[in-house]
Each structure stands twice: as C-alpha cells, then as structure tokens.
Amino acid sequence: MTILKTYARLWTDSLDDALPLLRELTGAEPDLRLGFEAVELAAVGDFLVIAGPADERAKYAHASATVVVADLDACQATLTAAGATLTTPLASGPTGRFLYARHADGAEVEYVEWVPELVQRIIRP
C-alpha cells in the first residue's frame, strides 16, 4: 500500500474567506475545489479545507486527516489486518473511492483513492 499524499484538515464557515490566506501561505492555487453533500472542499498545498455550516462539517470531524492512497483495497486489507474498524464503509465520491477507519489505537482517518486524472494532475504532474 502506498500513501501518495496526506492532507491536514481545516474547518471553516466559508471557503471563499479561508482561501486567500492559504494561497498566500502555500504559494499555490487550490488543486481542487468541489461540493460534497452539504459542504464545500478545497485542497491547497497540504491542507484540505472543509467549509459549510457547523452541523454539516461535524459529520466529517471525527477524522483527523485525509490520506490519498494508490490502492484503497490494499489499504483496507492493511487496516483490517491491523485491527482497524471501518466507520464508513467503502463508498464513491466525486474524486474517487473513500472510506473512514478508526485505527486500533483510536485515531480516525479518511482514506481516499483518487480517480487517475487527479493523481496525474496533482500527484504526478
């Protein structure tokens, strides 16, 4: 299993208010920006910004990071073998497939396998 990228999660009411500072701090434009359910997401530098009403953001707050992996099936097998519990089973979203897992030590992480176009554009430009 290969980790391609790890994002620290930032929580905000407004993506438009958060992005100017992050652009300045990272020296980069967002790699992606999209809506997912009732929140907006933007990836800029090593940050994944999750914006929207507090009650909607709370649905995702249990995970401390978003980790992009090359093979989500292999990741799931590794997690399961290590005693992790899937808190959100494998599902599909606008960027690819994802799952949420609670590691045996209690840490909770979102694991994502991006569609090939995103990997080529963001990870391997």
PDB file of N, CA, C and O in Angstrom, residues 3 11 24 41 50 61 64 72 75-76 94 100:
ATOM      1  N   ILE A   3       1.065   5.455   0.241  1.00  0.00           N
ATOM      2  CA  ILE A   3       0.427   6.742   0.527  1.00  0.00           C
ATOM      3  C   ILE A   3       0.986   7.753  -0.467  1.00  0.00           C
ATOM      4  O   ILE A   3       2.204   7.921  -0.576  1.00  0.00           O
ATOM      5  N   TRP A  11     -11.171  23.513   9.130  1.00  0.00           N
ATOM      6  CA  TRP A  11     -12.631  23.669   9.181  1.00  0.00           C
ATOM      7  C   TRP A  11     -12.973  25.139   9.151  1.00  0.00           C
ATOM      8  O   TRP A  11     -12.385  25.928   9.892  1.00  0.00           O
ATOM      9  N   GLU A  24      -1.761  32.525   0.047  1.00  0.00           N
ATOM     10  CA  GLU A  24      -0.552  33.274   0.411  1.00  0.00           C
ATOM     11  C   GLU A  24       0.439  32.401   1.172  1.00  0.00           C
ATOM     12  O   GLU A  24       1.641  32.420   0.904  1.00  0.00           O
ATOM     13  N   LEU A  41     -15.323  21.627  -0.451  1.00  0.00           N
ATOM     14  CA  LEU A  41     -13.968  21.186  -0.169  1.00  0.00           C
ATOM     15  C   LEU A  41     -13.004  21.884  -1.107  1.00  0.00           C
ATOM     16  O   LEU A  41     -13.324  22.112  -2.274  1.00  0.00           O
ATOM     17  N   ILE A  50     -12.527  22.194   4.646  1.00  0.00           N
ATOM     18  CA  ILE A  50     -13.908  21.732   4.640  1.00  0.00           C
ATOM     19  C   ILE A  50     -14.759  22.885   5.161  1.00  0.00           C
ATOM     20  O   ILE A  50     -14.570  23.334   6.299  1.00  0.00           O
ATOM     21  N   ALA A  61     -15.948  15.522  11.130  1.00  0.00           N
ATOM     22  CA  ALA A  61     -14.946  15.981  12.094  1.00  0.00           C
ATOM     23  C   ALA A  61     -14.263  14.852  12.853  1.00  0.00           C
ATOM     24  O   ALA A  61     -13.239  15.077  13.491  1.00  0.00           O
ATOM     25  N   SER A  64      -9.056  12.913  11.552  1.00  0.00           N
ATOM     26  CA  SER A  64      -8.028  13.928  11.795  1.00  0.00           C
ATOM     27  C   SER A  64      -7.245  14.297  10.544  1.00  0.00           C
ATOM     28  O   SER A  64      -6.566  15.316  10.527  1.00  0.00           O
ATOM     29  N   LEU A  72      -6.913   1.523  -2.653  1.00  0.00           N
ATOM     30  CA  LEU A  72      -7.776   1.529  -1.465  1.00  0.00           C
ATOM     31  C   LEU A  72      -8.095   0.116  -0.989  1.00  0.00           C
ATOM     32  O   LEU A  72      -8.250  -0.112   0.209  1.00  0.00           O
ATOM     33  N   CYS A  75      -5.191  -0.894   1.020  1.00  0.00           N
ATOM     34  CA  CYS A  75      -5.232  -0.108   2.252  1.00  0.00           C
ATOM     35  C   CYS A  75      -6.235  -0.712   3.232  1.00  0.00           C
ATOM     36  O   CYS A  75      -5.936  -0.887   4.412  1.00  0.00           O
ATOM     37  N   GLN A  76      -7.415  -1.040   2.738  1.00  0.00           N
ATOM     38  CA  GLN A  76      -8.444  -1.628   3.595  1.00  0.00           C
ATOM     39  C   GLN A  76      -7.958  -2.946   4.190  1.00  0.00           C
ATOM     40  O   GLN A  76      -8.162  -3.202   5.377  1.00  0.00           O
ATOM     41  N   PRO A  94     -16.996  12.270  -5.612  1.00  0.00           N
ATOM     42  CA  PRO A  94     -16.592  12.962  -6.834  1.00  0.00           C
ATOM     43  C   PRO A  94     -15.106  12.844  -7.181  1.00  0.00           C
ATOM     44  O   PRO A  94     -14.732  13.030  -8.335  1.00  0.00           O
ATOM     45  N   TYR A 100     -13.652   5.603   5.782  1.00  0.00           N
ATOM     46  CA  TYR A 100     -13.167   6.145   7.053  1.00  0.00           C
ATOM     47  C   TYR A 100     -12.858   4.961   7.955  1.00  0.00           C
ATOM     48  O   TYR A 100     -13.615   3.981   7.979  1.00  0.00           O
TER      49      TYR A 100
END
